[in-house]
Coordinates of C-alpha atoms and ligand atoms in Angstrom, one line a residue:
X414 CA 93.5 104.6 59.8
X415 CA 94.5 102.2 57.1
X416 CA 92.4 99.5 56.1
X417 CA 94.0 96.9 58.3
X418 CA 92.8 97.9 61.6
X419 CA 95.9 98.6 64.3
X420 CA 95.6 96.3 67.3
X421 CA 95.8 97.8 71.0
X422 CA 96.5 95.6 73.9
X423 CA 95.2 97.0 76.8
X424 CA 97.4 95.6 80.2
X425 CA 94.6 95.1 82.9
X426 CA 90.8 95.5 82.9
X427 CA 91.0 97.9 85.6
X428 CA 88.8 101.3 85.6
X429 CA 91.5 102.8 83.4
X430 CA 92.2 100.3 81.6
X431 CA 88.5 99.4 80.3
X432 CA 88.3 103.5 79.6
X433 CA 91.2 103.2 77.3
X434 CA 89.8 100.6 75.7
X435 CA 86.3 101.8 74.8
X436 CA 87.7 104.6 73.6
X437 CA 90.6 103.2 71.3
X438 CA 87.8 100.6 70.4
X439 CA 85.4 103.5 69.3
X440 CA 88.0 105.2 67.5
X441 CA 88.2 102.1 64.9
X442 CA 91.4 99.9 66.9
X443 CA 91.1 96.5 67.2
X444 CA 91.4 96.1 71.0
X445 CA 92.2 93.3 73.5
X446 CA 92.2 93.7 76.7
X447 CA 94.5 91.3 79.3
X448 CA 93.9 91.0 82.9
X449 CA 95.5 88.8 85.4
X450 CA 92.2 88.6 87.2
X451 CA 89.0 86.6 86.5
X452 CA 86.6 89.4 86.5
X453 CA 86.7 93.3 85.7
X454 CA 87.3 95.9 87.6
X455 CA 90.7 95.5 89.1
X456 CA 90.7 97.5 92.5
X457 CA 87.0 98.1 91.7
X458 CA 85.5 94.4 93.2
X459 CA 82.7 92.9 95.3
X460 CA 82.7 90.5 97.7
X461 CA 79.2 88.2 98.3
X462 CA 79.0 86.0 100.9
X463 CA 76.0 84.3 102.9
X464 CA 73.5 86.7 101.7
X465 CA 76.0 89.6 102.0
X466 CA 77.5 92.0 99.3
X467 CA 79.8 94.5 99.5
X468 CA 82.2 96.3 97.9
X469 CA 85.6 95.8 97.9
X470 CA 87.5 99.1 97.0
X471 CA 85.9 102.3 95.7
X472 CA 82.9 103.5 97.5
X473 CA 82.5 107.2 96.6
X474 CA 81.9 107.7 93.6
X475 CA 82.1 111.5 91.7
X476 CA 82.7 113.9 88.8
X477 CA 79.3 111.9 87.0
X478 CA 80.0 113.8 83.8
X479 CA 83.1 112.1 83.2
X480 CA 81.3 108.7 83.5
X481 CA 78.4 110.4 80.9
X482 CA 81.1 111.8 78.3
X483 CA 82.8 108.1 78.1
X484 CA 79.0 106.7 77.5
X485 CA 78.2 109.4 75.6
X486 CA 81.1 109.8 73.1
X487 CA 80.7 105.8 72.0
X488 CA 77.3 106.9 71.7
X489 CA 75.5 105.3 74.6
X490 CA 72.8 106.9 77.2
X491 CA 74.6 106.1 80.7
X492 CA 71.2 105.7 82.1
X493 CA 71.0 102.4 79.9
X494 CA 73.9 100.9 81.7
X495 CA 74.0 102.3 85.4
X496 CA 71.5 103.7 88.0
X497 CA 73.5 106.4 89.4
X498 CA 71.8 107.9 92.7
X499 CA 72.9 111.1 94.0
X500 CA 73.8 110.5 97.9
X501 CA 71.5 112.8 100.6
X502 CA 74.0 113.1 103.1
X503 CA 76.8 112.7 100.9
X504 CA 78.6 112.1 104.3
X505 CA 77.8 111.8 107.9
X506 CA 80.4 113.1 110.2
X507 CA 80.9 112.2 113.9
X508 CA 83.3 113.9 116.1
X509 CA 84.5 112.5 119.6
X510 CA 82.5 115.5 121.4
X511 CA 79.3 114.2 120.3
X512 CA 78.8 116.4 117.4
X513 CA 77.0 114.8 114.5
X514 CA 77.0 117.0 110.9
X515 CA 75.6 115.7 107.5
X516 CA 77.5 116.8 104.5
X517 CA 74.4 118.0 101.7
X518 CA 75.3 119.4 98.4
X519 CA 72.6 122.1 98.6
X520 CA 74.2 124.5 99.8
X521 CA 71.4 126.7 101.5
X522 CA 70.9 122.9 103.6
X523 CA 74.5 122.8 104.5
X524 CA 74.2 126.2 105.6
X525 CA 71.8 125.2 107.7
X526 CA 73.6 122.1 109.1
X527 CA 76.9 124.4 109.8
X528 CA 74.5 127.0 111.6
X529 CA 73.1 124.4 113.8
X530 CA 77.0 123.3 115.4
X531 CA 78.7 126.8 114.7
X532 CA 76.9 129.7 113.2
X533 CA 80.0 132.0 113.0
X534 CA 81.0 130.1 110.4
X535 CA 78.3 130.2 107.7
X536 CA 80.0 133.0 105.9
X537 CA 83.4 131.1 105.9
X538 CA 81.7 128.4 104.5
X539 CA 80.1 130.7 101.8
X540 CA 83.4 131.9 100.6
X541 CA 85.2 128.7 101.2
X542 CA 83.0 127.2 98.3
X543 CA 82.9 130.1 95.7
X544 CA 86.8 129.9 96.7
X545 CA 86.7 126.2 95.2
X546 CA 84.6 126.8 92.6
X547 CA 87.2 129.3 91.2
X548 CA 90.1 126.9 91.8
X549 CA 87.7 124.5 89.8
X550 CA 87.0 127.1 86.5
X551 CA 91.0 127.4 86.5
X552 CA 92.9 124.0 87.4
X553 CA 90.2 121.4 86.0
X554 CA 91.2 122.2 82.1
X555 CA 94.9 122.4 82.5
X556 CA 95.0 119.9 84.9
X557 CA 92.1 117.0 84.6
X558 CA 90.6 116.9 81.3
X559 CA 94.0 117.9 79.5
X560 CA 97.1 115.8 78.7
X561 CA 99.8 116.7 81.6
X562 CA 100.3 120.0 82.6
X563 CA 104.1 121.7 82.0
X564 CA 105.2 124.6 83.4
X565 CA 104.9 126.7 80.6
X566 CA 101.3 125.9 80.0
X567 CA 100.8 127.6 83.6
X568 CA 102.5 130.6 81.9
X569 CA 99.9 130.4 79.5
X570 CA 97.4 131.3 81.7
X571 CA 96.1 134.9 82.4
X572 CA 98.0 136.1 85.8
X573 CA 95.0 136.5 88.0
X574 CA 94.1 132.6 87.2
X575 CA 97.5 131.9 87.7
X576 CA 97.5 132.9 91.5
X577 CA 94.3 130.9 92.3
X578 CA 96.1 127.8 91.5
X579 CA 96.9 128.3 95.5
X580 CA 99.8 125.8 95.0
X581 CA 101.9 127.6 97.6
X582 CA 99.8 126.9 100.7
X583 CA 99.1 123.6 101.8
X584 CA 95.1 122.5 101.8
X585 CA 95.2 122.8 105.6
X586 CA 96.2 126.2 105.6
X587 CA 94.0 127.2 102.7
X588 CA 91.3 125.7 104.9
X589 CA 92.5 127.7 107.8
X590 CA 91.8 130.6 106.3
X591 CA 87.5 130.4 105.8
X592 CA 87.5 128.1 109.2
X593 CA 87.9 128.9 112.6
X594 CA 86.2 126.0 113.8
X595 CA 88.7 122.5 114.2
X596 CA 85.8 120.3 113.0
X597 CA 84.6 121.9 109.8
X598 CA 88.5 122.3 109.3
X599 CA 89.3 118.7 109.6
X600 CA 85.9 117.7 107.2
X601 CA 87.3 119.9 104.6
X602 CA 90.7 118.5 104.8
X603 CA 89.6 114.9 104.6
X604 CA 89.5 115.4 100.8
X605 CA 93.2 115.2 100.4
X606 CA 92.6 111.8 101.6
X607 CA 91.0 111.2 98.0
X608 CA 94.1 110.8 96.0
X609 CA 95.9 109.4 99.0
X610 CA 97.2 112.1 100.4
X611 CA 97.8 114.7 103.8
X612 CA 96.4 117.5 104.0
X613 CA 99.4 119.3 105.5
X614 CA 101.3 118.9 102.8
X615 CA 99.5 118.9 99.5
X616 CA 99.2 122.2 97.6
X617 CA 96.0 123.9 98.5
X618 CA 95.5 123.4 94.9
X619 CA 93.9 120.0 95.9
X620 CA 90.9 122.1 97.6
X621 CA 89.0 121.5 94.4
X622 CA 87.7 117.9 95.6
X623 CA 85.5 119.8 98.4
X624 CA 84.2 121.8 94.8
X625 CA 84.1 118.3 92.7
X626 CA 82.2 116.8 96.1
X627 CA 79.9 119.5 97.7
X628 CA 78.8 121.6 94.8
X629 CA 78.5 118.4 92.0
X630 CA 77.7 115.8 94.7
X631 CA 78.6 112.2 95.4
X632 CA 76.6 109.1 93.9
X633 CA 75.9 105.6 94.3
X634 CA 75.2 103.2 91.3
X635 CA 72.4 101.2 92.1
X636 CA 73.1 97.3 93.0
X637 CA 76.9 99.0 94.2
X638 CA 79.7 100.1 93.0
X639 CA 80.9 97.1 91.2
X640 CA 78.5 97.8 88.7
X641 CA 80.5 101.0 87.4
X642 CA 83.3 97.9 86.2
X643 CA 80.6 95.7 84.6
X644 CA 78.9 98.2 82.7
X645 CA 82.5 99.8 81.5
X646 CA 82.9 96.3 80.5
X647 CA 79.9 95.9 78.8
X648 CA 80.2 98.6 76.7
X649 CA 83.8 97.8 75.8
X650 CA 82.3 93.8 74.3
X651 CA 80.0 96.1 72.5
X652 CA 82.4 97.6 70.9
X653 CA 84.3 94.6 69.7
X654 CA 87.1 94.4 72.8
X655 CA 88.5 91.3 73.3
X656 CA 88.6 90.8 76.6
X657 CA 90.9 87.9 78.4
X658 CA 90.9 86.8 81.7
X659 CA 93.6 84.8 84.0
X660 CA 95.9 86.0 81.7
X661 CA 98.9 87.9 82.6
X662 CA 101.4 89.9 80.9
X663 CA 105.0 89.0 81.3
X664 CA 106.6 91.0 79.2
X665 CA 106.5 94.3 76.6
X666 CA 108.5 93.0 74.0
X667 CA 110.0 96.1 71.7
X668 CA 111.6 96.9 68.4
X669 CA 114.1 99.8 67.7
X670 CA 112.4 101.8 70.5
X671 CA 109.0 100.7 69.3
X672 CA 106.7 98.6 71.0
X673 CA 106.4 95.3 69.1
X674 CA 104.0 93.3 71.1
X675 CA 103.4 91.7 74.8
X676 CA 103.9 87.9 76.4
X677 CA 101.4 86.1 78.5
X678 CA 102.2 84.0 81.1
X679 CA 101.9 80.9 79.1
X680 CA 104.9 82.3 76.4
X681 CA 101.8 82.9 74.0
X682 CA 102.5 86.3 72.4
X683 CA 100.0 89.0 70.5
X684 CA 101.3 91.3 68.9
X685 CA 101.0 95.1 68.9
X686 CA 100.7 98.5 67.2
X687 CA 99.8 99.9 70.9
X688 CA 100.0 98.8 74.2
X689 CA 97.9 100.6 76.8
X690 CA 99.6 99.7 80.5
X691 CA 96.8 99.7 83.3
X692 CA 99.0 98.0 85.4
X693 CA 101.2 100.7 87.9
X694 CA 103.6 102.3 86.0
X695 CA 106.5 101.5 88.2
X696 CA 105.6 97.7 87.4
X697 CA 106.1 98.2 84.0
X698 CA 109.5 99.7 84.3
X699 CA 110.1 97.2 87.1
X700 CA 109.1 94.1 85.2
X701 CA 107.2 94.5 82.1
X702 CA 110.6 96.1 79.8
X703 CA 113.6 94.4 79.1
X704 CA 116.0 96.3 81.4
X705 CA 117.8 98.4 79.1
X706 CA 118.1 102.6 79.7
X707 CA 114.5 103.0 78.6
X708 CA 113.2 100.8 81.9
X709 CA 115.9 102.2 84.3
X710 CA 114.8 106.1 83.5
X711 CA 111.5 105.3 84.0
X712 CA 112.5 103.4 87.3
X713 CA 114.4 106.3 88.2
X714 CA 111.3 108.8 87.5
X715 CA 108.9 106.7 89.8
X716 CA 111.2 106.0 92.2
X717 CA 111.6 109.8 93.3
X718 CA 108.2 109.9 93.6
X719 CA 106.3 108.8 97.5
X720 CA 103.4 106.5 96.3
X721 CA 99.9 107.8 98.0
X722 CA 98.7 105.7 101.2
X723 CA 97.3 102.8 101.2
X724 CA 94.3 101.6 103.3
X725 CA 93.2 98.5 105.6
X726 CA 89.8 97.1 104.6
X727 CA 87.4 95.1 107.0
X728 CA 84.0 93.4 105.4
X729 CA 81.8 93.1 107.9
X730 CA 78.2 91.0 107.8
X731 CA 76.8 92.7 111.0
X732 CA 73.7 90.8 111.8
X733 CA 71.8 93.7 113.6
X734 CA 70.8 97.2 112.4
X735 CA 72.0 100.7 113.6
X736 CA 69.7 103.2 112.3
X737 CA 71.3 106.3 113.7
X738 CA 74.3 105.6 110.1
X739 CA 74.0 106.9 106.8
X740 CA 75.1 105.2 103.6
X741 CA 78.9 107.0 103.9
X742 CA 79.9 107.8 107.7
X743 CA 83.3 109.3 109.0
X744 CA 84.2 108.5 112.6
X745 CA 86.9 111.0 112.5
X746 CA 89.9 111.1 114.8
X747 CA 90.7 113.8 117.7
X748 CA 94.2 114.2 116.6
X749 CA 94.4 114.6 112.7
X750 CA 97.9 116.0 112.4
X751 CA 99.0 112.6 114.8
X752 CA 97.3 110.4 112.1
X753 CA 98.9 111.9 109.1
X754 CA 102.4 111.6 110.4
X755 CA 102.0 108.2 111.4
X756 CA 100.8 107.8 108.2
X757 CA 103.6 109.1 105.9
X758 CA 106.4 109.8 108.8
X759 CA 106.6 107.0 110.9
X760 CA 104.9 105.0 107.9
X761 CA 102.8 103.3 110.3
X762 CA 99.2 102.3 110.6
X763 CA 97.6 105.1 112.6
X764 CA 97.0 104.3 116.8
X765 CA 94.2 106.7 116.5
X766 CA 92.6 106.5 113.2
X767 CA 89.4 108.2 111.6
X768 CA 87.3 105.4 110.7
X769 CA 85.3 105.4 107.1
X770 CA 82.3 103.4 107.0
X771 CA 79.7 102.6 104.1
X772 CA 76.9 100.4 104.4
X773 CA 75.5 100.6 100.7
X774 CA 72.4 98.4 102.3
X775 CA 71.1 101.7 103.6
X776 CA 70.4 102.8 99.7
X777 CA 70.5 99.0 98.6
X778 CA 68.4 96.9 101.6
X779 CA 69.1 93.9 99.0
X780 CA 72.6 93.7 100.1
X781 CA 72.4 92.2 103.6
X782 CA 69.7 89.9 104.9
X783 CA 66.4 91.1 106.9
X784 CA 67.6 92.5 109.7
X785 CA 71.2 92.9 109.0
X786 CA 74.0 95.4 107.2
X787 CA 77.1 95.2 105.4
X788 CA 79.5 97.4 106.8
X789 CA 82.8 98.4 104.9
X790 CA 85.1 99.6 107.4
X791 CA 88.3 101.3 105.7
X792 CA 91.0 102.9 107.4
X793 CA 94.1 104.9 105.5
X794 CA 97.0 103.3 106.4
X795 CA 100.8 103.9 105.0
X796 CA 102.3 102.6 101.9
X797 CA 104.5 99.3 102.6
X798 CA 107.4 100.0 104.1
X799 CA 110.2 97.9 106.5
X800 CA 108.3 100.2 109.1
X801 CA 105.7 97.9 109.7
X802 CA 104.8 94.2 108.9
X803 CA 101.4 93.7 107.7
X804 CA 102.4 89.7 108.2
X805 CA 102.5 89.5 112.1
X806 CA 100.5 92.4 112.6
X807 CA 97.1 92.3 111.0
X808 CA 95.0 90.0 113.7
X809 CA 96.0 92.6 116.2
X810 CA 95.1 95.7 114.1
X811 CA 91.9 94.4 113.1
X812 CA 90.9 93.9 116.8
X813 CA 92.1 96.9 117.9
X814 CA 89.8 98.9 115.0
X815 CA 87.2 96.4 116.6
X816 CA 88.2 98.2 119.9
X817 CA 88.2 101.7 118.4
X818 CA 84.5 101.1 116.6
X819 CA 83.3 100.0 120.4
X820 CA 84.8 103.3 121.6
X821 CA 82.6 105.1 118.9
X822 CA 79.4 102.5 120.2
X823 CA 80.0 100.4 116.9
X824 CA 79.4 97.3 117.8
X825 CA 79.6 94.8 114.7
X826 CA 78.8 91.8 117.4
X827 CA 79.8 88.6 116.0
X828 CA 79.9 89.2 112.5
X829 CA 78.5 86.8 109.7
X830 CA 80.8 87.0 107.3
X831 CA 84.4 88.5 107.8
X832 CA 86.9 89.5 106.0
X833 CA 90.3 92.1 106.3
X834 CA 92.4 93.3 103.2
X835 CA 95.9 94.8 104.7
X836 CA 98.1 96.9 102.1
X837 CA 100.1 94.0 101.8
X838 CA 97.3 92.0 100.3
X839 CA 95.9 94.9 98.1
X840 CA 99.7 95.0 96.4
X841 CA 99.4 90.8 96.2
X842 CA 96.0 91.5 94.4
X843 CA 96.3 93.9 91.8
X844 CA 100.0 94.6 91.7
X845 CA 101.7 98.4 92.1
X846 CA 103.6 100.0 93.9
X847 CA 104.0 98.9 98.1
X848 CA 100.4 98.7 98.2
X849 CA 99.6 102.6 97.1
X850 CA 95.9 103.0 96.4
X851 CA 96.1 106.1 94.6
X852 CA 99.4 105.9 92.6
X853 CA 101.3 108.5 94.0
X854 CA 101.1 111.1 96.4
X855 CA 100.3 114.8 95.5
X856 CA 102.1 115.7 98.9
X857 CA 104.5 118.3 97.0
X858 CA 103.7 120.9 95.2
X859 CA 105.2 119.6 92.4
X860 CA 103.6 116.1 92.0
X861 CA 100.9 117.2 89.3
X862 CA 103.9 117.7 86.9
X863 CA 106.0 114.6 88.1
X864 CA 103.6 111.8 87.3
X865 CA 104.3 110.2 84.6
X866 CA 102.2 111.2 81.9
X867 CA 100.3 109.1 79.7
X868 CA 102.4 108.5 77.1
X869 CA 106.0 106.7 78.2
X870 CA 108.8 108.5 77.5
X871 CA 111.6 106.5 75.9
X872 CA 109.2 103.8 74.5
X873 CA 107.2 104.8 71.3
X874 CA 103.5 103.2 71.3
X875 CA 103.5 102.5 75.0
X876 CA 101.0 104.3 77.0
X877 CA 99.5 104.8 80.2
X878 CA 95.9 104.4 81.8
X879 CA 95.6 104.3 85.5
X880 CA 95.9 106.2 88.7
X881 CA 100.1 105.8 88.5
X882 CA 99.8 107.9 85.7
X883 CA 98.2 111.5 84.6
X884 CA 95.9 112.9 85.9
X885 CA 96.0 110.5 89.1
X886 CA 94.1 108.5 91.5
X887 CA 90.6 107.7 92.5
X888 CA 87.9 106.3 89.6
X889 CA 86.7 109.4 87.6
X890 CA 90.4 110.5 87.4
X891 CA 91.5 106.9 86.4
X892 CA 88.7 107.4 83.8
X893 CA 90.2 110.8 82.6
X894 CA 93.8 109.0 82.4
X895 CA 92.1 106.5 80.3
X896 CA 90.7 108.9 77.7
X897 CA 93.8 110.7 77.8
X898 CA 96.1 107.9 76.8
X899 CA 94.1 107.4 74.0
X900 CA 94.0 110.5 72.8
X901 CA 98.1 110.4 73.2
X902 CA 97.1 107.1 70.9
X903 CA 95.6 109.7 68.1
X904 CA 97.9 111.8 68.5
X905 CA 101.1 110.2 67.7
X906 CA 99.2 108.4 64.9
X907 CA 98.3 111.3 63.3
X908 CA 101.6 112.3 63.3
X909 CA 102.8 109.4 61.8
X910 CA 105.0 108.7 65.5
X911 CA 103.4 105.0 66.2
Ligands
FAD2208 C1 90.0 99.9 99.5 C2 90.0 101.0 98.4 C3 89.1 102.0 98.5 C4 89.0 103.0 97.6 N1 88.1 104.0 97.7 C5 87.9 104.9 96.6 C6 86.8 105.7 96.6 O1 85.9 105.7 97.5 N2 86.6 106.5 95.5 C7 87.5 106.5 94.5 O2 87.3 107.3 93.5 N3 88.5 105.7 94.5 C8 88.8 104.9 95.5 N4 89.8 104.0 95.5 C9 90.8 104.1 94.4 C10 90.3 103.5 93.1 O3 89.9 102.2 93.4 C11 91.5 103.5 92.1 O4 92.1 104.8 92.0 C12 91.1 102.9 90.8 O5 90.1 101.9 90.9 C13 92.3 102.4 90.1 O6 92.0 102.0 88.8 P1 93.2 101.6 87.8 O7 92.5 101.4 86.5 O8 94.2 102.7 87.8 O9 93.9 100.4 88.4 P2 93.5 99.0 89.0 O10 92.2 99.0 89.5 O11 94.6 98.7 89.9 O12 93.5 98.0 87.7 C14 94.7 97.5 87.2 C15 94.4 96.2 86.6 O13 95.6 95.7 85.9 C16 95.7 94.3 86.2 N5 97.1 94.0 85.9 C17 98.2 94.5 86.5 N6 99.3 93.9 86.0 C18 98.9 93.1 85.1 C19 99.6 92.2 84.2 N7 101.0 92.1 84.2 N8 98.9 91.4 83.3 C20 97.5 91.5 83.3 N9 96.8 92.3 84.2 C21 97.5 93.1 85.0 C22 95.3 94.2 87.6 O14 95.0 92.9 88.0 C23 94.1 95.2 87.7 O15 92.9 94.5 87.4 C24 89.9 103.0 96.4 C25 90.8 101.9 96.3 C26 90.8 100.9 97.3 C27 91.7 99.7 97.1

């Protein structure tokens, strides 16, 4: 780089966004980061309230050496900034026949725990995770920690790693083949419920999150999740980011194809080498470009594509304790298949739904008085859609969860402290696309090559960082977009493109 420093503007402080920006800022760029917020984080938050803390989005938290190589490349010990705890149960399960199972990452334990509901099944179980860990060795290169997979770099690979890319069966049916039993086959396909999606219709491909989950574990960063945002952006001050707050982009402004510099809301302007979009790809096209062909393709690209689900949140200050929950619990629904269609079919929030429920007070008894636990209750629910109104219709869906926790003998009493986020809120928050979660869908077997990829077509110097973009959704993926839109950064600087 020359001796005047290039200057990066980052668009949102998001998960992504913060990743691009350490890394463009440990790379020599002079970096600012904007965000329409007034803290870090984007969907990453935290709600306190009379004693109470939770967390507002992300809960699970995975792939840990992803979060060590961003620390660890801008020369930093991870252990210095978080307190990550690895989760035993990663996950209790509850079925509707009584049947309780605790997800372990040892596997000679989960053995154990599968033996004690079904024993048959041990073996399937066996094969079912050297089966992941196979899919792992071939599609985490190509694509996760790689910029965005084309076809011909599938040719690439040797034929017999090829075929285990299992894109041609759906998860479920993958599944279907090491399970007999329905209950270990609906645990296993919960996972395509981590980049918003159904199981019956994502490529069996997206079996590698049992792998990512089961064999590398789950963790919990000590004083919650929300820490994950203030330690990314801790390390980014340390590197010299600017950060701004309450400040919102307007506008990409751009030269001859170039990318010039952005707006903020109050017509200020800072200029720009490279501008790093955190914010949902289709609300760049949508409203951050002029609307010339550039935005319109761009449109057109994420318009084909079916955003992932979104989810309805309820906070809960429950002022009693139920001993028999673990830090993660899934309440899961006797009619899966139901759930998904009303899901991404009907596009309504499901009758029936499998209930998600973390109490992070369990690991963290700080985080709800004596006595008491914070439950975060979160439920997938469909993108936003003229199918249902989130408007007229959220009082009555919260109480009928209420009804369905009863049903499961959850009874959050008269809470504390309350409070609901419907899809329609979670778009009003953080922006994106009807309220997607995840950025898009991988419910076709084509999605991994569809997303946009990180660096924007048409548009020279404008790149992307967030779960709308390569490799997708959920936080150590949004991390993995963020390093690879900077390295897209390097690239095209290298070649003299930017
Ligand atoms: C309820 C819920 C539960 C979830 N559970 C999990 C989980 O358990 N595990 C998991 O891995 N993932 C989970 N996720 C998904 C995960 O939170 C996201 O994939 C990830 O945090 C997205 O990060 P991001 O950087 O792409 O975008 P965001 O977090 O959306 O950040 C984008 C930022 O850009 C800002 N912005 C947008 N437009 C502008 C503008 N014009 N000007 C300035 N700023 C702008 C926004 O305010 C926001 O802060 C969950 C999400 C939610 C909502």
């Amino acid at each position: 780089m020359g001796a005047t420093r290039q200057h990066a503007v980052v668009i949102g402080a998001g998960v992504g966004g913060l990743t691009a920006a350490i890394r463009l800022a440990g790379r020599g760029y002079r970096v600012t980061v904007v965000e329409q917020l007034d803290r870090p984080g984007g969907k990453m938050g935290e709600w306190r309230a009379a004693g109470f803390r939770f967390d507002t989005g992300p809960s699970v938290v995975t792939m840990r050496p992803v979060i060590e190589r961003l620390f660890s490349e801008a020369g930093r010990h991870l252990e210095d900034y978080l307190d990550l705890a690895p989760l035993h149960p990663i996950t209790r399960y509850h079925w509707r026949d009584g049947t309780v199972l605790d997800a372990l990452q040892d596997e000679e334990a989960m053995c154990a725990e599968i033996a004690r509901i079904n024993p048959r099944e041990v073996d399937g179980y066996r094969r079912f995770m050297r089966y992941v860990a196979e899919l792992h060795r071939v599609v985490s290169r190509p694509f996760l920690y790689s910029r965005q997979p084309g076809w011909r770099d599938l040719l690439r690979l040797p034929l017999a790693d090829a075929l285990k890319i299992d894109a041609l069966r759906t998860m479920h049916q993958a599944i279907r083949a090491h399970f007999r039993d329905p209950r270990l086959i609906q645990l296993f396909s919960r996972f395509a419920t981590y980049n918003g999606s159904s199981p019956y219709r994502s490529p069996a491909t997206l079996n590698v999150i049992a792998h990512v989950e089961m064999a590398q574990g789950a963790w919990y960063p000590r004083g919650g999740v929300y820490q994950i945002a203030l330690a990314l952006e801790r390390l980014a001050r340390e590197l010299g980011v600017e950060v701004r707050y309450g400040s919102r982009v307007t506008k990409i402004e751009t030269m001859n194809g170039k990318v010039s510099g952005v707006v903020l809301e109050d017509a200020s302007r800072l200029s720009a080498t490279v501008v790093v979009a955190n914010a949902d790809v289709s609300d760049v096209y949508r409203r951050l470009l002029d609307d010339g062909p550039a935005a319109q393709r761009g449109q057109r690209q994420a318009g084909q594509l079916e955003p992932s689900c979104s989810g309805f949140v309820m906070l809960l200050g429950v002022t009693r304790q139920t001993p028999r929950l673990a830090h993660h619990n899934i309440f899961f629904s006797d009619d899966y298949p139901a759930e998904f269609s009303a899901i991404f079919d009907q596009r309504i929030p499901p009758p029936n739904p499998t209930l998600y429920l973390c109490i992070t007070g369990k690991t963290d008894p700080a985080h709800a008085p004596a006595g008491c636990e914070n439950w975060f209750v979160l439920v997938n629910a469909p993108y936003l859609s003229p199918a249902y109104e989130w408007e007229r219709n959220a009082e009555t869906y919260a109480a009928h969860l209420k009804e369905v926790m009863r049903g499961w003998g959850l009874d959050a009493g008269d809470p504390a402290v309350e409070r609901i986020y419907t899809p329609l809120q979670l778009q009003a928050m953080y922006g994106g696309n009807a309220g997607a979660i995840y950025g898009f869908s991988s419910n076709t077997r084509t999605a991994a090559f569809r997303r946009p990829s990180n660096r924007a077509r048409d548009v020279r110097g404008l790149y992307f960082a967030s779960g709308s973009a390569h490799p997708g959704g959920g936080v150590p993926l949004v991390m993995l977009s963020g390093m690879a839109a900077s390295a897209c950064v390097e690239e095209d600087m290298q070649a003299g493109r930017i």
